[in-house]
Short mmCIF file of C-alpha atoms and ligand atoms in Angstrom, two decimals:
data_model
loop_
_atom_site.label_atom_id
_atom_site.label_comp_id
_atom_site.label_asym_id
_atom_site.label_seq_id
_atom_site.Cartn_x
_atom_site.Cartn_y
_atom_site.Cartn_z
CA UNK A 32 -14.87 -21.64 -6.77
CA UNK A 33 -13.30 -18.89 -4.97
CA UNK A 34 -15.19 -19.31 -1.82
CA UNK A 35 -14.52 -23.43 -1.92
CA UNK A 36 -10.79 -22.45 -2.13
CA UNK A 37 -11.24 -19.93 0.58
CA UNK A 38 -12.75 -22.59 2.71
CA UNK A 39 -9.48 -24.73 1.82
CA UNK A 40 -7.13 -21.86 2.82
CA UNK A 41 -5.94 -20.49 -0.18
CA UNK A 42 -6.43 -16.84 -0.20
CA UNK A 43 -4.23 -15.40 -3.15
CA UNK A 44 -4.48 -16.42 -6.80
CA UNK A 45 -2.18 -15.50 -9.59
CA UNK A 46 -3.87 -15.16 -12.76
CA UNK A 47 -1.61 -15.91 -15.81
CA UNK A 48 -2.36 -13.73 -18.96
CA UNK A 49 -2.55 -15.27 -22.12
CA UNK A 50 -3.13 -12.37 -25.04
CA UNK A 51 -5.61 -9.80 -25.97
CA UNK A 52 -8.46 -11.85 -25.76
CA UNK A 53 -8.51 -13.07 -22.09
CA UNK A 54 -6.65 -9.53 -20.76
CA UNK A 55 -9.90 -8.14 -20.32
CA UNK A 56 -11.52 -11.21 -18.63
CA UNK A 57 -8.72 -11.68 -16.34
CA UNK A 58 -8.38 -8.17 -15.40
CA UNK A 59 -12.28 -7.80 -14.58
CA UNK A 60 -11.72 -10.97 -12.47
CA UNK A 61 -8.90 -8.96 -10.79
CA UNK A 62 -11.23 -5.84 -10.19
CA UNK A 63 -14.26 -8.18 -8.59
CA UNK A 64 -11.18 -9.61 -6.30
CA UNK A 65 -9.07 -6.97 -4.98
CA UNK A 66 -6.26 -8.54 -3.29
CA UNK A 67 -7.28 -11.69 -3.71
CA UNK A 68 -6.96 -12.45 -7.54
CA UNK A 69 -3.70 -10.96 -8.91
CA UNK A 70 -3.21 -10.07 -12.69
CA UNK A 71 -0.20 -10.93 -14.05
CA UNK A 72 0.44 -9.59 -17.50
CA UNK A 73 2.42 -11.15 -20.74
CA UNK A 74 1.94 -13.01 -23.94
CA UNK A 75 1.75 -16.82 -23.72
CA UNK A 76 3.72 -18.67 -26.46
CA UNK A 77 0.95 -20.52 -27.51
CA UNK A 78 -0.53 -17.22 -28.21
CA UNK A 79 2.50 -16.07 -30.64
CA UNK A 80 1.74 -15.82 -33.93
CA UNK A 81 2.23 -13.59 -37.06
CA UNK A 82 0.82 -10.34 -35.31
CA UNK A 83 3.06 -11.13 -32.11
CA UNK A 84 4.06 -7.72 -31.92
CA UNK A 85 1.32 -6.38 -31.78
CA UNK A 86 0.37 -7.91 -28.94
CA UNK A 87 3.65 -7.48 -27.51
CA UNK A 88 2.89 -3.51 -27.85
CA UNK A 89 -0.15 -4.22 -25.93
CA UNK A 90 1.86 -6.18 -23.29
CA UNK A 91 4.08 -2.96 -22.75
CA UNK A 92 1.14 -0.23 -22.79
CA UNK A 93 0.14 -2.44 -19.90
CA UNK A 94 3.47 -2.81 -18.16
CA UNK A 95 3.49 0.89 -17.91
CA UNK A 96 0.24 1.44 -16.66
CA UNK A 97 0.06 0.33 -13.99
CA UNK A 98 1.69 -2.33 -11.03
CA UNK A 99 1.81 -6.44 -12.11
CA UNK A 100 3.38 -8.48 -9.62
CA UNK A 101 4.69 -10.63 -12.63
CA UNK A 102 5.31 -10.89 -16.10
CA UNK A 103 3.88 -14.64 -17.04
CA UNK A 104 3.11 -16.89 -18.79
CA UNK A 105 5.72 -16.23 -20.94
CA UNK A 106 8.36 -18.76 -22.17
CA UNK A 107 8.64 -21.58 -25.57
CA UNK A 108 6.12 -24.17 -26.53
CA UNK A 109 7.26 -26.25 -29.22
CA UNK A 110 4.80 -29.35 -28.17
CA UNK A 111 1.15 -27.16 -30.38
CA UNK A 112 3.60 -25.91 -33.26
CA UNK A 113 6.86 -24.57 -34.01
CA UNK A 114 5.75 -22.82 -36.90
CA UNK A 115 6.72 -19.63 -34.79
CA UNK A 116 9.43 -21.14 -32.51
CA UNK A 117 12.05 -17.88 -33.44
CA UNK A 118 8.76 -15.63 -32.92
CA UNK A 119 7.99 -17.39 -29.66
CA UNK A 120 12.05 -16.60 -28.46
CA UNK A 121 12.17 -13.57 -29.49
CA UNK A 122 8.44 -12.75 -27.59
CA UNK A 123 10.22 -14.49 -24.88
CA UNK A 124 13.47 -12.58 -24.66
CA UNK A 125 11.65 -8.94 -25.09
CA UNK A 126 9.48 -10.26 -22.39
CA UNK A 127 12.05 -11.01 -20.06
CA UNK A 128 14.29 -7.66 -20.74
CA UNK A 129 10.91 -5.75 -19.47
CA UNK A 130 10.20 -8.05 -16.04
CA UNK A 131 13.75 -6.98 -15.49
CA UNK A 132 13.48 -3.51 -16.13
CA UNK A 133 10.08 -3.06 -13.90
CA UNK A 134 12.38 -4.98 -11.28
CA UNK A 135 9.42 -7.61 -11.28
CA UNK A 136 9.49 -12.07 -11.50
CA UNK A 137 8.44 -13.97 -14.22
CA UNK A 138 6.36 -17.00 -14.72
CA UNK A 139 7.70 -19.11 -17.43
CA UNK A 140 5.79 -21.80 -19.58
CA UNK A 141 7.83 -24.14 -21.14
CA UNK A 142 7.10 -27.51 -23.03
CA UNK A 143 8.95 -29.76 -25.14
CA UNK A 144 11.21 -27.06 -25.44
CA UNK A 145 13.20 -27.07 -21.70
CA UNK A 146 16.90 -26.75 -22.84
CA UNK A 147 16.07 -23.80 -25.06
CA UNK A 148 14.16 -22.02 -22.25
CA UNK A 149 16.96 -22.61 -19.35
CA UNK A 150 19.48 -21.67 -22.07
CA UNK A 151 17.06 -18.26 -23.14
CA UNK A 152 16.79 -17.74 -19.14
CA UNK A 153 20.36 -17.60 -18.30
CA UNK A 154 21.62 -14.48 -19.61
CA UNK A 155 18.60 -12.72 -17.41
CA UNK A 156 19.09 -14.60 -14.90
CA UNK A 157 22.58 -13.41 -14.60
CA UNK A 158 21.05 -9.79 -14.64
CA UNK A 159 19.24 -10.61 -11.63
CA UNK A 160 15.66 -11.84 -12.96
CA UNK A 161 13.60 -14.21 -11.09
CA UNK A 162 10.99 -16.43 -11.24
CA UNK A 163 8.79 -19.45 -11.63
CA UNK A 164 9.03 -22.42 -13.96
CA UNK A 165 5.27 -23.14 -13.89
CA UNK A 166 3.81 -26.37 -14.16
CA UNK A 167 7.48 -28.00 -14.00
CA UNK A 168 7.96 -31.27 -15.63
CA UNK A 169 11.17 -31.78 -15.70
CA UNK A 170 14.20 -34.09 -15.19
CA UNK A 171 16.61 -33.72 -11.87
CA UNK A 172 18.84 -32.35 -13.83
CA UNK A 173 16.49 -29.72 -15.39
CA UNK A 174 15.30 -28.89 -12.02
CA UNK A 175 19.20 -28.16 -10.65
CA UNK A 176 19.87 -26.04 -13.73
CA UNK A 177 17.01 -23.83 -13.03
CA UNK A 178 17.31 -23.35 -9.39
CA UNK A 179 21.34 -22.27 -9.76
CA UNK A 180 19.74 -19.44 -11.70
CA UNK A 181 17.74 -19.07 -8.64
CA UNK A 182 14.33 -19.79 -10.05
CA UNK A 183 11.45 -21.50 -8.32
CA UNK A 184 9.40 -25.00 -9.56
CA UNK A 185 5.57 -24.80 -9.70
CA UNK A 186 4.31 -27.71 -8.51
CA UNK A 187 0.99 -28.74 -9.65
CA UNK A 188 -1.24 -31.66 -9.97
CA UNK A 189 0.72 -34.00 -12.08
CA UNK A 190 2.62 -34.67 -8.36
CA UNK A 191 -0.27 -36.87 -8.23
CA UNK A 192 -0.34 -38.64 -11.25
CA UNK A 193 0.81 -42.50 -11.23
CA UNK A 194 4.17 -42.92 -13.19
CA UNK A 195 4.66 -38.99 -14.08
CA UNK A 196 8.07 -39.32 -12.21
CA UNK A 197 8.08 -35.61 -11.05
CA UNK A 198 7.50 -37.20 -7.49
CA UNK A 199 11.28 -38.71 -7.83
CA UNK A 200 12.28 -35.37 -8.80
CA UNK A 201 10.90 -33.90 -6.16
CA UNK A 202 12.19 -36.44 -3.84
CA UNK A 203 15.85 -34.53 -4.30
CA UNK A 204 14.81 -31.00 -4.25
CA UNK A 205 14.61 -28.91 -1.31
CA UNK A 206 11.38 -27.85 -0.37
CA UNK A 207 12.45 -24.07 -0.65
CA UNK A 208 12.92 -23.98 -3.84
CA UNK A 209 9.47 -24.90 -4.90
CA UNK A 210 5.93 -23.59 -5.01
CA UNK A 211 2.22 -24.89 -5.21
CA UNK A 212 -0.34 -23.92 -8.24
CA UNK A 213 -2.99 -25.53 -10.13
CA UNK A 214 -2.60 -24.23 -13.25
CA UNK A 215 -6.61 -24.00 -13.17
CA UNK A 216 -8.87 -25.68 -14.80
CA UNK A 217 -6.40 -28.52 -16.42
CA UNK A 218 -4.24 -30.81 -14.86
CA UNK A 219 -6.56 -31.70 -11.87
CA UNK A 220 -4.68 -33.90 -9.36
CA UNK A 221 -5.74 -37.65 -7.97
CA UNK A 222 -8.75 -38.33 -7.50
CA UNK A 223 -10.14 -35.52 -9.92
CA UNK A 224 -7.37 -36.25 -12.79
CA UNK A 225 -9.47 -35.39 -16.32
CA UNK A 226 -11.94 -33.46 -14.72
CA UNK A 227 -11.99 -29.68 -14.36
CA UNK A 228 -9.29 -28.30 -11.73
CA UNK A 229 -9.91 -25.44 -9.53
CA UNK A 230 -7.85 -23.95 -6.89
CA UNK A 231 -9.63 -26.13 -4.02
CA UNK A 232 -7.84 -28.70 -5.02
CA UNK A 233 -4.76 -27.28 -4.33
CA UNK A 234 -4.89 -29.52 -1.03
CA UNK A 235 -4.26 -32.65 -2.78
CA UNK A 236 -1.09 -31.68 -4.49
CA UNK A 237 0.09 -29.84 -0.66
CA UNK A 238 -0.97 -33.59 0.47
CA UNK A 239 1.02 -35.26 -1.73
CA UNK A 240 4.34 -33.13 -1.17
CA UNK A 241 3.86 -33.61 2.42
CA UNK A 242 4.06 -37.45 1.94
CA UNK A 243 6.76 -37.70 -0.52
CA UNK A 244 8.78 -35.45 1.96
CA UNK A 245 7.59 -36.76 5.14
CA UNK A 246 6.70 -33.82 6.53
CA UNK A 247 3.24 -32.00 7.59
CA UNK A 248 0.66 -30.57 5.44
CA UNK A 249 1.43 -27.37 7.68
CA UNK A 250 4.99 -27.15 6.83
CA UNK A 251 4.42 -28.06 3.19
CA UNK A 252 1.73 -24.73 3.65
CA UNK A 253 3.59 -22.53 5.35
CA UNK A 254 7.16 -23.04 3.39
CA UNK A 255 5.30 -23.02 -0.29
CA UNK A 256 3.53 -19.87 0.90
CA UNK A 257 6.33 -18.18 2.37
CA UNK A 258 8.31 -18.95 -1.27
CA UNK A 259 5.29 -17.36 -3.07
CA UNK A 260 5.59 -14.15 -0.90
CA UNK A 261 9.45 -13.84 -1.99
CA UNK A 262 8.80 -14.19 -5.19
CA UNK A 263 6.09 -11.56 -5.86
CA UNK A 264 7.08 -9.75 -3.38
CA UNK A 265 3.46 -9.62 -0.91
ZN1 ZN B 175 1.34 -22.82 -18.82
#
């Protein structure tokens, strides 16, 4: 998979961490990939439960170990279960207070739950945290809130999808303000929609940006790249 997206000209990946059973996984990928895969390191909010903090305390052992170029996925999911939605913001919060003190971005997950997670981002974003709305799904007005806190859209395969209306979104948002992903191995775009996703594919989504803003595949490559470098700092 690595050497198909390789072929297709994507050269970094940004693996999200989930919890204490995929760190190990991920960061072994890492090792077999220097400077090519990329660890990030967090707790997902799926992943917060009853022991949270304990894998919160495993998050931080990590943090302090050694270099992540982001904290992510973190953020709210209220769309599995809300049994721990005050769990999942407080995960969130601590979460946030640490990519601020390693002076690094975050990458946010957020579903069914987007006012509470622009609200919870605010206050850090006024402290000077950045970062990435993954997988954004969104209204216009979502999307304006979150880039006046200076945050980034992800931009993934459901661009492609028939009716998902992020393409009018995306219509009215300026092309710096966004970024490319896959979110790897769901939400494979047109013509692979239901089938596993891998980063390949990552052309089809560049493909359809470049249509909806009239502009060149190049362009679309070279501005969504550059964005990535800000953020994590390459
Ligand atoms: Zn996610």
């Amino acid at each position: 998979m690595i050497a198909r997206a390789e072929t297709d000209q994507v050269t970094k990946f940004y693996l999200p961490a989930i919890d204490s059973s995929t760190h190990n996984a991920m960061l072994m990928l890492e090792e077999k990939y220097p400077g090519k895969c990329m660890a990030m390191m967090g707790l997902h909010p799926c992943s917060v439960k009853a022991d949270y903090l304990k894998e919160l305390a495993l998050v931080e052992t990590w943090l302090a170990k050694r270099q992540f170029p982001a904290v992510g996925e973190i953020g709210l999911d209220y769309y599995w279960d809300k049994t721990f939605a005050a769990e999942q913001m407080d995960a969130f919060k601590i979460q946030m207070q640490w990519a601020l003190q390693y002076k690094i971005p975050v990458v946010i997950h957020t579903r069914n739950a987007m006012a509470e997670t622009i609200t919870a981002v605010k206050e850090y974003a006024h402290k000077g945290l950045k970062g990435i709305f993954h997988c954004f799904s969104g209204t216009g007005k979502d999307a304006e809130a979150i880039i006046a806190m200076g945050f980034y859209l992800g931009i993934g395969g459901v661009l492609t999808y028939k009716n998902s209306g992020i393409d009018k979104v995306v219509e009215n948002i300026g092309i710096e303000h966004l970024v490319l992903e896959t979110d790897a191995p769901y939400l494979s775009p047109v013509p692979f929609r239901g089938k596993r996703n891998e980063s390949s594919y990552l052309k089809y989504v560049a493909d359809k940006l470049a249509a909806i803003k009239n502009i060149s595949v190049d362009d679309v490559a070279a501005v969504t790249t550059a964005n990535a470098e800000k953020i994590f700092g390459m």
